[in-house]
mmCIF file of C-alpha atoms in Angstrom:
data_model
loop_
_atom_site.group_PDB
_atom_site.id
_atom_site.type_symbol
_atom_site.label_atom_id
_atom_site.label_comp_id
_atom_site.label_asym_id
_atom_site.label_seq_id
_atom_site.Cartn_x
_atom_site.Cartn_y
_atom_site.Cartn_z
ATOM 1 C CA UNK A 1 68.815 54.442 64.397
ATOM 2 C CA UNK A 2 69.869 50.910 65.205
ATOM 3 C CA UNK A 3 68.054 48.233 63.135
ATOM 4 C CA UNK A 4 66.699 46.322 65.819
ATOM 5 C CA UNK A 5 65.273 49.193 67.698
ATOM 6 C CA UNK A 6 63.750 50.417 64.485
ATOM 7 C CA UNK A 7 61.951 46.815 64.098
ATOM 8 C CA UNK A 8 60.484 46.632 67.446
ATOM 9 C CA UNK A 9 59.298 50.366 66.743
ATOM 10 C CA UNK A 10 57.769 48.956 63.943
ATOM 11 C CA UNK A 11 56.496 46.131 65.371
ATOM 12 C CA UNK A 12 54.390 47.844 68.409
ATOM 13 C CA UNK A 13 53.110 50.031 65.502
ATOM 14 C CA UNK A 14 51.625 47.210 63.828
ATOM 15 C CA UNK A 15 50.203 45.697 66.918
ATOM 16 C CA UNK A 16 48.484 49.326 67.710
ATOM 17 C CA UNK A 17 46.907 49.389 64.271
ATOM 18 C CA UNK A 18 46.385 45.187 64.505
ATOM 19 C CA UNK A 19 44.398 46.134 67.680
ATOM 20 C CA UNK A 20 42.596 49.235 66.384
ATOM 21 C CA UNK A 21 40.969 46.677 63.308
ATOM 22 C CA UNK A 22 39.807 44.035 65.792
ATOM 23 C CA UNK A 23 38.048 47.089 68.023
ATOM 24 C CA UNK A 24 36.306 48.990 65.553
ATOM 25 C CA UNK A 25 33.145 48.663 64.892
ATOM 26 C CA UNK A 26 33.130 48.578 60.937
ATOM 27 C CA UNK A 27 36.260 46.732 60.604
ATOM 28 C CA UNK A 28 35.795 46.185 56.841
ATOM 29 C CA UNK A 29 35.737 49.701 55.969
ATOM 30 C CA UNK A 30 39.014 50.480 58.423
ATOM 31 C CA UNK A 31 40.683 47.441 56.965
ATOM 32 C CA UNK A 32 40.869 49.608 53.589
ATOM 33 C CA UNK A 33 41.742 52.700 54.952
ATOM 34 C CA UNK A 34 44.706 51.327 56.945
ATOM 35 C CA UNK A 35 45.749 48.628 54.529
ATOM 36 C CA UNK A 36 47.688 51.859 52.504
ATOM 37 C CA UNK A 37 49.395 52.612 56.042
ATOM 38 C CA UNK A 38 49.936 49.742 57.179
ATOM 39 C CA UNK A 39 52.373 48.514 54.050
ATOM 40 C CA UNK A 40 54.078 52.050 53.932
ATOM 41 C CA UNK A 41 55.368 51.234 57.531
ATOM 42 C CA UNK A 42 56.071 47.655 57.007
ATOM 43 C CA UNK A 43 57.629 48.318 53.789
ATOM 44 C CA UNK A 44 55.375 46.676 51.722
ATOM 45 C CA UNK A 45 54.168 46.776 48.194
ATOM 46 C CA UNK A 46 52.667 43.894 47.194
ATOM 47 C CA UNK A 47 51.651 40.457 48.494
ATOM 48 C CA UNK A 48 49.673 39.329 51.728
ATOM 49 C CA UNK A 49 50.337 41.306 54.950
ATOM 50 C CA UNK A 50 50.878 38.192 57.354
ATOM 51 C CA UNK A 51 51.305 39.166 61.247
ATOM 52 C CA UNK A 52 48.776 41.857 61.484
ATOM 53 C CA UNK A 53 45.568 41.508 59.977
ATOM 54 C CA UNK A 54 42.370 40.849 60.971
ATOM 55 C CA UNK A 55 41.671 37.008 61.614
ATOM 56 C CA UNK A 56 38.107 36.362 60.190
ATOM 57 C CA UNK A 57 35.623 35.320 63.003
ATOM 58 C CA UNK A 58 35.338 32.062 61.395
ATOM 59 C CA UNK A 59 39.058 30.846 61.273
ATOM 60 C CA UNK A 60 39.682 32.149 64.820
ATOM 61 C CA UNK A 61 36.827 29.580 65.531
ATOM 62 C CA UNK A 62 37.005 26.526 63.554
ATOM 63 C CA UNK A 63 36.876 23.365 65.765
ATOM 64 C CA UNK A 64 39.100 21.015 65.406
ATOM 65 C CA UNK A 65 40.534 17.779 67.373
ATOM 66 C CA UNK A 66 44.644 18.304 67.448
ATOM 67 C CA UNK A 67 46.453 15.923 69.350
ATOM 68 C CA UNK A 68 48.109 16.582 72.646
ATOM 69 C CA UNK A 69 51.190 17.917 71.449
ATOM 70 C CA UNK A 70 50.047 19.120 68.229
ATOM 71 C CA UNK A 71 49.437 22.790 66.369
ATOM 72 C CA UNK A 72 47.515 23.630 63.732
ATOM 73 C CA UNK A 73 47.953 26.459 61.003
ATOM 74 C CA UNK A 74 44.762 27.850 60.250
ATOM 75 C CA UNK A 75 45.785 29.687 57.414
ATOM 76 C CA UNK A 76 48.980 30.050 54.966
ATOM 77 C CA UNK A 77 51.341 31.630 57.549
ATOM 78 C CA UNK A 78 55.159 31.225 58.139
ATOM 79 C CA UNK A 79 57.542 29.610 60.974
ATOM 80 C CA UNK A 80 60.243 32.192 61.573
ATOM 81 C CA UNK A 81 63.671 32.672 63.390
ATOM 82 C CA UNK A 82 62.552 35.765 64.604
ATOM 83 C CA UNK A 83 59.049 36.892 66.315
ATOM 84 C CA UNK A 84 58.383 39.647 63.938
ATOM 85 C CA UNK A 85 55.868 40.157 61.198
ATOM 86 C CA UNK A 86 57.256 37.791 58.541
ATOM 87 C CA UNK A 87 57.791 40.389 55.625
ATOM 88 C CA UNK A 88 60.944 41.855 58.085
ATOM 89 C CA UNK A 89 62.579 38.692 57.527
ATOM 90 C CA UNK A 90 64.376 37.456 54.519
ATOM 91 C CA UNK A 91 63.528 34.126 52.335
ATOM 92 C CA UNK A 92 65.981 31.772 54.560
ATOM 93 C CA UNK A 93 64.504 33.136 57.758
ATOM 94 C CA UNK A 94 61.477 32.104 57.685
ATOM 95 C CA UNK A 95 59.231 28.499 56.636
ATOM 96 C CA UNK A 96 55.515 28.792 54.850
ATOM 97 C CA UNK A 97 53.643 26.795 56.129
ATOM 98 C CA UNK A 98 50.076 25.735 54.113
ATOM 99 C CA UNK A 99 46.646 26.199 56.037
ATOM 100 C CA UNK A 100 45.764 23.171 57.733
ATOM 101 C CA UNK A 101 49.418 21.942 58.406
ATOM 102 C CA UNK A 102 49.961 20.295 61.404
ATOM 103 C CA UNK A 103 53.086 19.856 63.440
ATOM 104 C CA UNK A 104 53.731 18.171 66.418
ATOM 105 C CA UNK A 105 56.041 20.288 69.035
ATOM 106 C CA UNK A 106 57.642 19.289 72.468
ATOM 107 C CA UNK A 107 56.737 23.112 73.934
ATOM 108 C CA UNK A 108 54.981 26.234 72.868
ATOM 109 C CA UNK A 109 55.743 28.808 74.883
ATOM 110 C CA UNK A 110 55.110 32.928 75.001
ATOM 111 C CA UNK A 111 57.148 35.733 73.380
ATOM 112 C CA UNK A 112 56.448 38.607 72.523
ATOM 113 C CA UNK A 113 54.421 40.459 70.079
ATOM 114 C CA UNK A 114 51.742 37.368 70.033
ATOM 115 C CA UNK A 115 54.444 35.375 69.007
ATOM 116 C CA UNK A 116 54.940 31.462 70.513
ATOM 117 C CA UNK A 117 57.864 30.080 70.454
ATOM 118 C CA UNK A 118 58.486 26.260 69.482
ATOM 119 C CA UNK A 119 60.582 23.231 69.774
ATOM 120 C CA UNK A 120 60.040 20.711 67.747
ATOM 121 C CA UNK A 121 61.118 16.649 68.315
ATOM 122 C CA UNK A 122 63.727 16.969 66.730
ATOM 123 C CA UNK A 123 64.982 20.299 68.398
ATOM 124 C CA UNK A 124 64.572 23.088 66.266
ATOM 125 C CA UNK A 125 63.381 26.301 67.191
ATOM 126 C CA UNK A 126 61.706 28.671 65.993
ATOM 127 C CA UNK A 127 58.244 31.281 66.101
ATOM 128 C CA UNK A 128 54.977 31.286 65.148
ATOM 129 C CA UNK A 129 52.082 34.000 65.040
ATOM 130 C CA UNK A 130 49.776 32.903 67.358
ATOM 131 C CA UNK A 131 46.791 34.103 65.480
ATOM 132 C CA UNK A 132 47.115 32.095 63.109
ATOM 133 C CA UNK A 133 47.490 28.986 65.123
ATOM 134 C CA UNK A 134 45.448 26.800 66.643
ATOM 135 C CA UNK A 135 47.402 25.465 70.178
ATOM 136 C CA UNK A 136 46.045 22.140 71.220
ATOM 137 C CA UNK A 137 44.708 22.095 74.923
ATOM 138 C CA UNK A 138 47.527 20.282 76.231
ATOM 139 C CA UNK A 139 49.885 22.907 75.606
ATOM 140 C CA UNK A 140 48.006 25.677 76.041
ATOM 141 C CA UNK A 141 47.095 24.712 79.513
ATOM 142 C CA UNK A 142 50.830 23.846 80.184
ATOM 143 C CA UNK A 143 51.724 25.016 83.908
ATOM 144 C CA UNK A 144 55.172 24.473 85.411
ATOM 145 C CA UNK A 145 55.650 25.129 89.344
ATOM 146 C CA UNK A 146 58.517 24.334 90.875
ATOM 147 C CA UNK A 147 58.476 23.497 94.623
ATOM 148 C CA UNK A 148 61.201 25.908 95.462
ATOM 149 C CA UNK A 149 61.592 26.578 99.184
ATOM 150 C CA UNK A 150 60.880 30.650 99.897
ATOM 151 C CA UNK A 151 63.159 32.833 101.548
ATOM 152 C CA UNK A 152 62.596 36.164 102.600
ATOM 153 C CA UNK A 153 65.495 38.815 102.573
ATOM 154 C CA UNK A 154 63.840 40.909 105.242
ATOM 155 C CA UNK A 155 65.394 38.938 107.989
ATOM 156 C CA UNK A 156 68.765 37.831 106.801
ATOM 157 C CA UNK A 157 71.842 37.832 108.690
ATOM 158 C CA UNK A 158 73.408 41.529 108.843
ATOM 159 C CA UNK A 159 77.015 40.043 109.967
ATOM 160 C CA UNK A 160 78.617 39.265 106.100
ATOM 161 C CA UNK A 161 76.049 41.553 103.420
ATOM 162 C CA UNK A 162 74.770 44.313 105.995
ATOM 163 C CA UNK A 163 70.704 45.019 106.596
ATOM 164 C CA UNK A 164 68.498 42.311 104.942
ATOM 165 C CA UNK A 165 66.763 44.992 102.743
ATOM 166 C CA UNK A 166 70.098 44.830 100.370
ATOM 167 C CA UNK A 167 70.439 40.892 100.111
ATOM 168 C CA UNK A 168 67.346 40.499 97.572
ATOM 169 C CA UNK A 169 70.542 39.428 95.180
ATOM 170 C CA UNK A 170 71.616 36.829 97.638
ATOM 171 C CA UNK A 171 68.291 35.060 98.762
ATOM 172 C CA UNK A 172 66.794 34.743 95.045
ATOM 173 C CA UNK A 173 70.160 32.695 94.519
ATOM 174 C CA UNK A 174 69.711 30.513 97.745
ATOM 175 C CA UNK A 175 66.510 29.891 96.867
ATOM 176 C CA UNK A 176 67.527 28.401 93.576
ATOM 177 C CA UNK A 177 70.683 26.905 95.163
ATOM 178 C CA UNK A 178 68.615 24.797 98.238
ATOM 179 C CA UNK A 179 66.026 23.846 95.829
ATOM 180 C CA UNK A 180 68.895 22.163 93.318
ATOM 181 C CA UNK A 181 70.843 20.729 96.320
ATOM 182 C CA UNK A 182 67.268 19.070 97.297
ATOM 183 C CA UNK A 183 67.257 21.119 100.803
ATOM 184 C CA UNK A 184 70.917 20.038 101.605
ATOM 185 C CA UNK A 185 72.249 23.885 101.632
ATOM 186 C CA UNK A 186 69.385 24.683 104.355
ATOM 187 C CA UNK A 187 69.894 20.952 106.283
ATOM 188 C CA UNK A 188 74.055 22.020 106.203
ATOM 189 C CA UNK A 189 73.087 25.732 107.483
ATOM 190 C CA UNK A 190 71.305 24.006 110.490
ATOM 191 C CA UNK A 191 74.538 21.606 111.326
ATOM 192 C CA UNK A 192 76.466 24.167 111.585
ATOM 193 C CA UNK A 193 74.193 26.431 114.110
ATOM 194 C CA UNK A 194 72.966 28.863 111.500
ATOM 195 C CA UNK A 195 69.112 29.816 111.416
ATOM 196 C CA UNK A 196 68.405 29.466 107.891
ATOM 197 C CA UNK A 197 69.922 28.480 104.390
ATOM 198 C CA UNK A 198 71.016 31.878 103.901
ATOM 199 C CA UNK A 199 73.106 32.576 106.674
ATOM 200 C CA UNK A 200 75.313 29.537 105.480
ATOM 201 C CA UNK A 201 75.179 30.852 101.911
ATOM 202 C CA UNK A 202 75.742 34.492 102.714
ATOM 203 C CA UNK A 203 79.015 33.379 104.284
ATOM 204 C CA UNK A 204 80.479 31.285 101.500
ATOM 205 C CA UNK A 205 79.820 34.271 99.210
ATOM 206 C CA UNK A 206 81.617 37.010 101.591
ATOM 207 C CA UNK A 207 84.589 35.323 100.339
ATOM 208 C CA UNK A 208 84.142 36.183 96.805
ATOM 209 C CA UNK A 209 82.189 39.601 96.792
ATOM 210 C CA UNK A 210 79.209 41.541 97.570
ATOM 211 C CA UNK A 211 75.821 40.375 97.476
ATOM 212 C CA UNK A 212 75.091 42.758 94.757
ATOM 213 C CA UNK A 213 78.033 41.974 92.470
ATOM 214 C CA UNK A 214 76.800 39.027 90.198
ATOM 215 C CA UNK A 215 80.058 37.297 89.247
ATOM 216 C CA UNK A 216 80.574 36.537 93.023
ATOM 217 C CA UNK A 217 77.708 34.173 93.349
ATOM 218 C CA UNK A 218 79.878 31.810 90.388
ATOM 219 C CA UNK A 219 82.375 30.567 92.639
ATOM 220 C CA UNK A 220 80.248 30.695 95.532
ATOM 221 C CA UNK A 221 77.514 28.042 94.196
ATOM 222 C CA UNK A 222 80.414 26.485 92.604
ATOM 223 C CA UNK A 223 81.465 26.067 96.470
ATOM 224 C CA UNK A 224 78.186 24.025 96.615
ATOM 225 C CA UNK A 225 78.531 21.966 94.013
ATOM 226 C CA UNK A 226 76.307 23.713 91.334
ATOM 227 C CA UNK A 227 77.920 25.133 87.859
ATOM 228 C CA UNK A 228 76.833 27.905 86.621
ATOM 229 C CA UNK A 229 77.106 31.131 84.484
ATOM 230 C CA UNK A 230 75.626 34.481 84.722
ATOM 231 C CA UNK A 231 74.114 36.042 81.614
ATOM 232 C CA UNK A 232 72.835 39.745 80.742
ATOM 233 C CA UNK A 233 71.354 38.840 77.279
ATOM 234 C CA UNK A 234 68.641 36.227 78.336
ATOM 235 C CA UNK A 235 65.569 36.442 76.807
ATOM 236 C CA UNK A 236 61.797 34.756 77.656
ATOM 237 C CA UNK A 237 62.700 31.417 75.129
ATOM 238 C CA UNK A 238 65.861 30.889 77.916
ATOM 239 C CA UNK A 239 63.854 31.512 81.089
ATOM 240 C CA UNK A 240 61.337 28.950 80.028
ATOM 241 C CA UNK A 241 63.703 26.624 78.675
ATOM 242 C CA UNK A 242 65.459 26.596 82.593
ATOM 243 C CA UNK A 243 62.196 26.100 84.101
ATOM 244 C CA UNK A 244 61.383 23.302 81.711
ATOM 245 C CA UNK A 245 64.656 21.773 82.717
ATOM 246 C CA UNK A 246 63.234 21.850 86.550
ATOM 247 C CA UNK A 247 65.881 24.773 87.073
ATOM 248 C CA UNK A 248 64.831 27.979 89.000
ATOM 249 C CA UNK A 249 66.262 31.287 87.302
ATOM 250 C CA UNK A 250 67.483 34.094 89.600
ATOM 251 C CA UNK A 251 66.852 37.349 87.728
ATOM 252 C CA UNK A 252 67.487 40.866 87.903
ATOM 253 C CA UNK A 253 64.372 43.002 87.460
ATOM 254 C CA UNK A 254 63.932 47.081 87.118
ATOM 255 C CA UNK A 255 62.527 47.441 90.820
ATOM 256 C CA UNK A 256 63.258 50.757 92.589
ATOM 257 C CA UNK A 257 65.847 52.602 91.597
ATOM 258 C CA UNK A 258 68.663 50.488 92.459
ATOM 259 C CA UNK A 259 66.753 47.535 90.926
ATOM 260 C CA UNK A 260 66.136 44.370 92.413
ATOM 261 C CA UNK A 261 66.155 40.347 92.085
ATOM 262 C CA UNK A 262 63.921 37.668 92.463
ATOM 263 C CA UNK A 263 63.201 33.583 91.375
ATOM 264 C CA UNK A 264 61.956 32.852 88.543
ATOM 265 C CA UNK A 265 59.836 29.455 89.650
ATOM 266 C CA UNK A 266 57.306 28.593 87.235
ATOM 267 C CA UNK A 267 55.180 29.445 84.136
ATOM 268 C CA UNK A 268 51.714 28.667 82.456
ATOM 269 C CA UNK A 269 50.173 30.147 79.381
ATOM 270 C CA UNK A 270 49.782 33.970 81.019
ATOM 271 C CA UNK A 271 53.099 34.286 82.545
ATOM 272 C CA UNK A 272 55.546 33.196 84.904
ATOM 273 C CA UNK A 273 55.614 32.489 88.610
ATOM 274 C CA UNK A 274 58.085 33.975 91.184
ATOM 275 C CA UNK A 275 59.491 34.057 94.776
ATOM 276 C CA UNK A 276 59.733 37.758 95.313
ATOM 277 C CA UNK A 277 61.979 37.575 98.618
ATOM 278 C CA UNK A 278 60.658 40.979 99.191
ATOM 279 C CA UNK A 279 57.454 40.500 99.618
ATOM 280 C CA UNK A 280 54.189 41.178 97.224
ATOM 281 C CA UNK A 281 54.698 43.814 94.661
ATOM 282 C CA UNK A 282 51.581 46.358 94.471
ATOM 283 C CA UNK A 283 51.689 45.846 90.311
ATOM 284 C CA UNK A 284 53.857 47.757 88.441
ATOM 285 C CA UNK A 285 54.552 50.387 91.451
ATOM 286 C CA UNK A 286 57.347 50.222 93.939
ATOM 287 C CA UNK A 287 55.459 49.473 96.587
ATOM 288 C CA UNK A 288 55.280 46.261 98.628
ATOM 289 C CA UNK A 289 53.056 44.484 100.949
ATOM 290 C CA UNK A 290 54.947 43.073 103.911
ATOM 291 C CA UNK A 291 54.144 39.881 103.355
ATOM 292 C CA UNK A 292 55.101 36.467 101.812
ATOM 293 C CA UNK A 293 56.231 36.711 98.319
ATOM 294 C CA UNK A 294 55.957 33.045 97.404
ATOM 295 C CA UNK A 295 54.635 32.143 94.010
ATOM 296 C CA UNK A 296 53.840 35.475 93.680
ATOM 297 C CA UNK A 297 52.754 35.436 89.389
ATOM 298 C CA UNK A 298 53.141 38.211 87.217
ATOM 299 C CA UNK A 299 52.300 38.542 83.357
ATOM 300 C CA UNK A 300 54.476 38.415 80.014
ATOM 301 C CA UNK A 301 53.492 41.957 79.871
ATOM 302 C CA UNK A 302 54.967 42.866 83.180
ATOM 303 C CA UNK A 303 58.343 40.612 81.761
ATOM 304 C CA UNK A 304 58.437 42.771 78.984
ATOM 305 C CA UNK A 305 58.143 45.797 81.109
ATOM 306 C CA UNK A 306 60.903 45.123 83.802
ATOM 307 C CA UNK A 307 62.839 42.141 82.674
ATOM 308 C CA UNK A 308 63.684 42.522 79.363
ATOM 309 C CA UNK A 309 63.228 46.203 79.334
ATOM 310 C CA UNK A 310 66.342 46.775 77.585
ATOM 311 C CA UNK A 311 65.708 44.244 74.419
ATOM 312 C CA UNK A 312 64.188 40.777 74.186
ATOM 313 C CA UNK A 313 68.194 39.885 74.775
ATOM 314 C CA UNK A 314 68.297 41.958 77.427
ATOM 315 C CA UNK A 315 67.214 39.882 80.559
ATOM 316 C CA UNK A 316 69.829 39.630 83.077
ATOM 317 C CA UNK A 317 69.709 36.065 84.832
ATOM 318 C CA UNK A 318 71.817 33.339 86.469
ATOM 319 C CA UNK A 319 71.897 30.117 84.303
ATOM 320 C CA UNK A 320 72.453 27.001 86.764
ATOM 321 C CA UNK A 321 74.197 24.160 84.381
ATOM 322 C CA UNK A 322 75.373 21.242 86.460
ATOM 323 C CA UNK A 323 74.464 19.838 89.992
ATOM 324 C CA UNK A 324 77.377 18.164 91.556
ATOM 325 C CA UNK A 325 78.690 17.036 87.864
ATOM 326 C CA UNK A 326 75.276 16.350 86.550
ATOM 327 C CA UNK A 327 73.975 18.159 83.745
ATOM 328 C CA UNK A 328 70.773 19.895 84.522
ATOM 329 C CA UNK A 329 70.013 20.868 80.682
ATOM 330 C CA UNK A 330 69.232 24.572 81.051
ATOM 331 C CA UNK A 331 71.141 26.075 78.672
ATOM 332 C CA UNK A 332 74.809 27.191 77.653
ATOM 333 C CA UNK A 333 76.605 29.947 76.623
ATOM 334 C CA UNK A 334 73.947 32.197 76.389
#
């Protein structure tokens, strides 16, 4: 089985059982009986078991007065290059950290497993266990929303990409593209007789490709002025880092059976904010509510679920670099 598959295997495990502790009602006594378990599966003979235990009331308590940008360990726990329990990793992979340390970070954002991951000042990355931090309220109360215009797909143009219902592809990128170009894409559409910003964009990218084929939106934006790349191994860490960079992210999500894309436009500490240009998803289901699908806000759970699905490298998302030869600092050759 491959390695990585066999980790987050092991990894959900652990949460289960992390989860089952907290619940039960004499926690103590299951602590003992799982304790034997829980180190078979992690692999474990001796030493602390850092990742999954129980957090006494207490710690998960303590008050404290952090600064702004500041976190706090409250017990002997480890920074990591990877957000798995910390006996996975080998000696140069991971950082301890004494209880009471704290560090000052430019961002602490969600990944997964109840893992944050962090920049510090002087750009390093890497992840902590959120359990065993304390987050100041500054960062924890982060929020990010981007005043990208909405467009709906449902009544696009049929001349270039046929029915609107198969352009989802092509409005989540004109979305992006109008909001970068500060409205100019949508003010050039209406110069030129067109109803709305996608019209205009719809035809520059009928001369590269389908709607649906990925690669053709490159030289179309490129048309535009915007630089960009598309990737199919992004990951949560890259989607926030675009929308900290004041970049929308057109993504491809597992919607329907033919799947589906929408705009990544925001985030705060439960999730991340997007222009569905299909309208309101009903949950999890493939059903829609014919209406707006503006800031439409949808959990790190549900990202996990139909974003990066296929591995937390898995996310498949268009990367938007440079705005007529200025750097927009979302990242590069992911």
């Amino acid at each position: 089985m491959d390695q990585d598959i066999l980790a987050y295997q092991r990894d959900r495990a652990l949460d289960w059982l992390r989860n089952e502790i907290k619940a039960s009602s004499e926690p103590d006594e299951l602590d003992q009986h799982l304790d034997a378990l829980i180190r078979r599966i992690a692999g474990l003979q001796n030493g602390r078991l850092y990742g999954f235990v129980r957090l006494p009331e207490a710690q998960q308590r303590e008050p404290s007065s952090l600064e702004p940008a500041q976190i706090k360990a409250l017990r002997e726990t480890y920074i990591k290059l990877k957000p798995v329990a910390s006996n996975y990793l080998y000696d140069q992979e991971k950082v301890l950290v004494p209880s009471g340390t704290r560090i000052t970070v430019e961002h602490a954002n969600h990944d997964k497993h109840q893992h944050l991951w962090i920049q510090l000042p002087n750009q390093r990355q890497g992840f902590i266990y959120a359990p065993h931090w304390e987050v100041s309220e500054v960062l924890r109360n982060q929020e990010i929303k981007l005043a990208v215009p909405y467009y709906s797909q449902r009544d696009n143009w049929e001349k270039f990409h046929g029915p609107g219902g198969r352009q989802c592809n092509l409005t989540a990128h004109c979305m992006a593209a109008d909001y970068l170009l500060k409205g100019d894409l949508g003010r050039r559409a209406k110069e030129k007789g067109y109803q709305e910003a996608e019209d205009l964009y719809g035809e520059i990218l009928y001369r590269y490709g389908d709607t649906t084929n990925p690669q053709a939106h490159t030289p179309a934006l490129k048309d535009l002025g915007i630089e960009s790349y598309f990737s199919y191994t992004g990951s949560i860490k890259d989607l926030i880092l675009c929308l900290d960079h004041d970049v929308p992210v057109p993504m491809g999500v597992a919607y329907k059976a033919s799947g589906h894309y929408v705009c990544a436009v925001g985030h705060k500490a439960e999730g991340v904010y997007i222009h569905d240009p299909f309208g309101i998803r009903m949950g999890m289901t493939d059903n829609y509510e014919n209406s707006s699908g503006e800031y439409d806000f949808v959990t790190w759970e549900w990202l996990e679920a139909k974003w990066v699905d296929q591995g937390s490298e898995a996310g498949w998302m268009r990367v938007m670099t440079a705005v007529n030869g200025t750097s927009t600092g979302a990242p590069t050759g992911l």
